[in-house]
Amino acid sequence: MIAMGGEAREAPMRPYVPPTACMALATCAAAALLMQAGWLRHGDEEVVPWGLVVALAAGGALAMAASTRLAAGARAGWAGVFKAARVEGPRDYAAAALMCAGVGFVCAAAASTLALWAWQRDAAFSREASVSSCIVRVEGDPRAGASGWSSTVVLADAPGGGRSCRVRAASGEAYEDGDVLHVVGRLDSLGDTDWDRSRFMKGEVGSLDVRAVLACEEGADRTPLGSLRAAAIQCIEPSRGAANAMLAGTVCGRVTELADEDAYAAFTRCGLTHLVAVSGSHLAYIAALVEAVLRRSRAGRGLRKAILLTAMGSYVVLSGGAPSAMRSVSMVGMATAAVLGGRRAHAPSALSLTVSLLVVLDPGVVFDLGFQLSAMSVLFITVFAPYMTFTLERLRVPALLAEPLALTLVAQWATLPLTIPVFGEVSLIAPVANLIVGPIMSALLVTGLVSVALATAVQMAASVLGPAVSLVLGHVGVLMWAPRFLAQLAMFLAGAIARVPFASISVPGAAWLPLAFYGAAVLLYVRWHAISPRGLGACASVLAALLVLHVVRWTLFAPAGVTVLDVGQGDAILLRDGAHAVLVDAGVDDATRAALARNHVFRLDAVVVTHWDRDHWGGLPDLAQTIPVDSLIVAEGAADGAPEEVRDLGVPIVELREGDALGVGAFSCAVVWPDEPVGGEENADSLVLDVAYRQGGRALSMLLTGDTERDELARYMREVGDIDVLKLGHHGSKVSVDGASLAVLDPEVAIASAGEGNSYGHPDPTCVDVVEKSGARFLCTKDVGDITITPGEQGVRATAGGG
C-alpha cells in the first residue's frame, strides 16, 4: 500500500499468464527450429527436414495425449481438457498448458513444412527461369543502397498466374509497389551470409541483378488499397524534405526517403524509432477516430466492431503490413471476439493467440526483428508496466510522468537483449526523449491521419471532377502545414537531444544478456510481492552506477595500447591511452562500430583516414552516429577528395604533412609519408604513421602503413628504422613487403588486416612466407580476431581475440 494524494493505493496484482502462452512459446520454438534447419539445407534440392518434422509432430501429439491423462478424474477425455481451460487448480493448468503446447508443436510443424516446400518449389523454378521472358512484379517500397535501389519482386512466367518465385532485385532506379517490369538481368541463388538468411526467412529464393529495364507499367498490378496508399504518398511528397519524409513514415509506413535523412539517425540515437514505425499506437488512434464516427450512427454493437476491425485491417494493409501492426490488429480482433462471445478481454491471452496465429501464417516471421521487438515489448508492458508505474510513484516520481516513463523503461527491458546484438548500441536518453518527443509524435499522427485522408480524398476527386475542385485542393494543402510543423518540431527536439553527450553508447552483444534481462523478469514475476519497489529501485541504481563506472573507466583511464581491429576486409587500428583515443582508418561498414563497442570505446579524439579507398573510411558515417568524433585527419592535399558522405558528417578535417606529429596520450605518431601533397585516391597516397610510446620504463614502436606497398616502404623505411611491430600494407598483399625492408625494420611482430574468405586472397602466401623467414611472428585478424599490442619493460606483448 502507498499513499497517493491522501489515498492508499495497493500494489498491482500479479498478471495471470494463460496456458495459451505455452502454445505461443511452442509454436515459435518449433517454427524457429524447422526454418533454421531448412536454411541450413537451402543449397540442397530437398530443404524440408522430414526427420525433425516428424519428431516435433510426434512430440506435440504426445503432449496432447499426456494432457488428457493429466486431466482425467473429475474431467475425463478431450472434453475434460477443454473444460480445464477454466484452470481451477494446478493440475488443470498443467493439463491445459500441455494441450496448448502440443497444439503449438503440431501446427508449427505443419505450417513450416508447407512454407519450406513452397520455397523449395519456387527455388526449382528460379533455377529454370529465363529472366528476359518473365514478368517482374514489384512488391513493397524500394530501399536505397550503396550501389542503387533494391526491392522485393515476384518473377512469374505468365501474367496473373503460372509458376513464380520471390527474389530481391537490385537496379539503378527505384520502382514502386505494383509496378510491372520486363527486364534483362542475372538471377543468382542465395549465398550463406546473414543477409541471405534473412531473405530466406521472407520466402525469397535468390537475388536479381537488373541490367536493363525493357518496359515498365507503373502501378499495373496495384490493389485498390495499394492505389489509395500511392495516392496518399503522392499527396505527402516525401522526397521534398525531411518533414514530408517523416510524415510519410508516420502515417503511411514508408521510410524509403526517411532512412536517408539525418533526422532518422537522431531518432535512432534517442531510441525513438518506434514512434515512426506503424504500431499499436497508430491503430489506437484509428480506432478512436472510427469510434467517434460510429457513435453517431445507429449501428449495432456487432456491426460497429466489424466496421472497426475492417478499418484497422485496411490501414494495416495500407501502411505496408508491418509485423507490429499485424500483431496489434490481431490482438484487437481476438479481444473483440472474446467480448462478443461473452468473455472478458485478456491482453496476455490475446497476445499469445496472436503470436501463434502469425507464426502459423508465416513461420519465417519468428526471425523478423520487428516481430520479435513488437511481441516482447507488448508482453513486458502488459505484465510489468503497472508494477513499474507503482514503483516509480513509490519513489516519488510524479504520477503524470510515472506511467509514460514506466512504459519506456519496460519496453527497453524487453527489447535490449534483441537490439544490442544487431545494432550494438543502447540509448541512455531514451526515457527522457520519449517523454519529450512522444506527445508531439502522437499529435503528428492524429493531424497527419486527418490531413492526409482529406488531401487524398480531394486529390482523387480532382482527378474525376477536374479543375472545379482545384481551389479546395489548395485549401487542403494548407491543412498539411500542421503535421509538417509537428514533424519539424519533433526532428528538431530529437536532434537536440541526440547531441547530449553519451545520449547513446556502443555496447557489445553478449550471450549472457538475454539470460540476465529475461531471468530478472522471471524472478520479478515469481517473487512479485516479495520484491519491494524500494528494493527494485536500489537494484536499478546499482546497475546505473556500475554503468557509469564502466564508462568512466574506459573514457578516462584506458590502458595504453594499439589494437588492430577485426573489421573484415578493411583497416581500423585503435590507439588509446587514458582519456585519449584515435582511430586510424574506419573499415568498410558497421563492423567497425561493433569492434569499437567490444573494445569499450565511447569517444574518439580523431579518426585518421589514410586514403579514400572505401575499405578505409566506409564505416565512418555509421560509427559517427553513436561515437563522438572531434576531428578527421588526412594527408596534405587529400581533404578536397573527401567523399560526400564524409563531408556531410560536419566533422572538421585537418591535413598533416611529412614531419608533423599527432599525440595520443603518451603515444607520438609521426607522419613519414607521403612526402608531398596528394589527392588521397591511390594506395601510394596513404598517410603512414611511425608510432612510438615511452612511459615509465615501458616502450613500443609500431609502423602503420595504410595501403602503401614495398615501393613506398623502400623510400621511408630508413627514416623509421628498427621497430617492434609492423602493420603490413594493403592487407598483406603479395607486394606489401620484401626481405630487404624487413631486414631494415626488423619487427618482432607483423600484422595483416583481412576478411575471412575475401576475394583478393589476402594475406598473400608470398607475404606470409617472407615475414616468417625474417623471424617475425605473423598475425592476421581473419585468423585471430582483434590484435592488441601493449608496451612493456621487457618488450611488447601481443594478445588476440574478440573478433
PDB file of C-alpha atoms in Angstrom, residues 274 277-287 308-309 311-316 319 321-337 347 350-355 357-358 370-371 373-379 381-382:
ATOM      1  CA  HIS A 274       9.283   3.023 -32.587  1.00  0.00           C
ATOM      2  CA  ALA A 277       7.007   2.648 -37.117  1.00  0.00           C
ATOM      3  CA  VAL A 278       3.339   1.798 -37.668  1.00  0.00           C
ATOM      4  CA  SER A 279       2.308   0.051 -34.458  1.00  0.00           C
ATOM      5  CA  GLY A 280      -0.415  -0.326 -31.849  1.00  0.00           C
ATOM      6  CA  SER A 281      -0.493   3.401 -31.084  1.00  0.00           C
ATOM      7  CA  HIS A 282      -1.433   4.124 -34.708  1.00  0.00           C
ATOM      8  CA  LEU A 283      -4.269   1.627 -34.535  1.00  0.00           C
ATOM      9  CA  ALA A 284      -5.441   3.063 -31.212  1.00  0.00           C
ATOM     10  CA  TYR A 285      -5.877   6.466 -32.847  1.00  0.00           C
ATOM     11  CA  ILE A 286      -7.554   4.905 -35.888  1.00  0.00           C
ATOM     12  CA  ALA A 287      -9.944   3.109 -33.524  1.00  0.00           C
ATOM     13  CA  LEU A 308     -13.807  -1.005 -36.635  1.00  0.00           C
ATOM     14  CA  LEU A 309     -11.809  -4.152 -37.382  1.00  0.00           C
ATOM     15  CA  ALA A 311     -10.932  -0.080 -40.865  1.00  0.00           C
ATOM     16  CA  MET A 312      -7.961  -1.157 -38.757  1.00  0.00           C
ATOM     17  CA  GLY A 313      -7.162  -4.095 -41.037  1.00  0.00           C
ATOM     18  CA  SER A 314      -7.362  -1.868 -44.095  1.00  0.00           C
ATOM     19  CA  TYR A 315      -4.982   0.610 -42.503  1.00  0.00           C
ATOM     20  CA  VAL A 316      -2.524  -2.177 -41.715  1.00  0.00           C
ATOM     21  CA  SER A 319       0.666   1.113 -44.306  1.00  0.00           C
ATOM     22  CA  GLY A 321       1.630  -4.660 -43.299  1.00  0.00           C
ATOM     23  CA  ALA A 322       4.405  -4.243 -40.707  1.00  0.00           C
ATOM     24  CA  PRO A 323       4.626  -7.166 -38.241  1.00  0.00           C
ATOM     25  CA  SER A 324       3.997  -4.823 -35.287  1.00  0.00           C
ATOM     26  CA  ALA A 325       0.807  -3.551 -36.921  1.00  0.00           C
ATOM     27  CA  MET A 326      -0.318  -7.081 -37.820  1.00  0.00           C
ATOM     28  CA  ARG A 327       0.204  -8.088 -34.208  1.00  0.00           C
ATOM     29  CA  SER A 328      -1.800  -5.128 -32.957  1.00  0.00           C
ATOM     30  CA  VAL A 329      -4.806  -5.608 -35.210  1.00  0.00           C
ATOM     31  CA  SER A 330      -4.837  -9.354 -34.484  1.00  0.00           C
ATOM     32  CA  MET A 331      -4.848  -8.658 -30.743  1.00  0.00           C
ATOM     33  CA  VAL A 332      -7.760  -6.271 -31.159  1.00  0.00           C
ATOM     34  CA  GLY A 333      -9.586  -8.907 -33.186  1.00  0.00           C
ATOM     35  CA  MET A 334      -9.019 -11.546 -30.514  1.00  0.00           C
ATOM     36  CA  ALA A 335     -10.184  -9.198 -27.764  1.00  0.00           C
ATOM     37  CA  THR A 336     -13.244  -8.184 -29.763  1.00  0.00           C
ATOM     38  CA  ALA A 337     -14.174 -11.813 -30.405  1.00  0.00           C
ATOM     39  CA  ALA A 347      -4.375  -8.961 -23.133  1.00  0.00           C
ATOM     40  CA  ALA A 350      -4.893 -12.194 -26.984  1.00  0.00           C
ATOM     41  CA  LEU A 351      -1.137 -11.754 -27.411  1.00  0.00           C
ATOM     42  CA  SER A 352      -0.489 -15.486 -27.090  1.00  0.00           C
ATOM     43  CA  LEU A 353      -3.134 -16.396 -29.657  1.00  0.00           C
ATOM     44  CA  THR A 354      -1.980 -13.615 -31.990  1.00  0.00           C
ATOM     45  CA  VAL A 355       1.666 -14.695 -31.898  1.00  0.00           C
ATOM     46  CA  LEU A 357      -1.565 -17.293 -35.475  1.00  0.00           C
ATOM     47  CA  LEU A 358       1.037 -15.038 -37.121  1.00  0.00           C
ATOM     48  CA  GLY A 370      10.312  -6.188 -35.903  1.00  0.00           C
ATOM     49  CA  PHE A 371       8.035  -9.071 -34.934  1.00  0.00           C
ATOM     50  CA  LEU A 373      10.506  -6.480 -30.703  1.00  0.00           C
ATOM     51  CA  SER A 374       6.772  -5.972 -31.013  1.00  0.00           C
ATOM     52  CA  ALA A 375       5.813  -9.211 -29.267  1.00  0.00           C
ATOM     53  CA  MET A 376       8.337  -8.854 -26.432  1.00  0.00           C
ATOM     54  CA  SER A 377       7.590  -5.188 -25.755  1.00  0.00           C
ATOM     55  CA  VAL A 378       3.833  -5.811 -25.601  1.00  0.00           C
ATOM     56  CA  LEU A 379       4.368  -8.813 -23.323  1.00  0.00           C
ATOM     57  CA  ILE A 381       4.263  -3.792 -20.984  1.00  0.00           C
ATOM     58  CA  THR A 382       1.226  -5.956 -20.291  1.00  0.00           C
TER      59      THR A 382
END
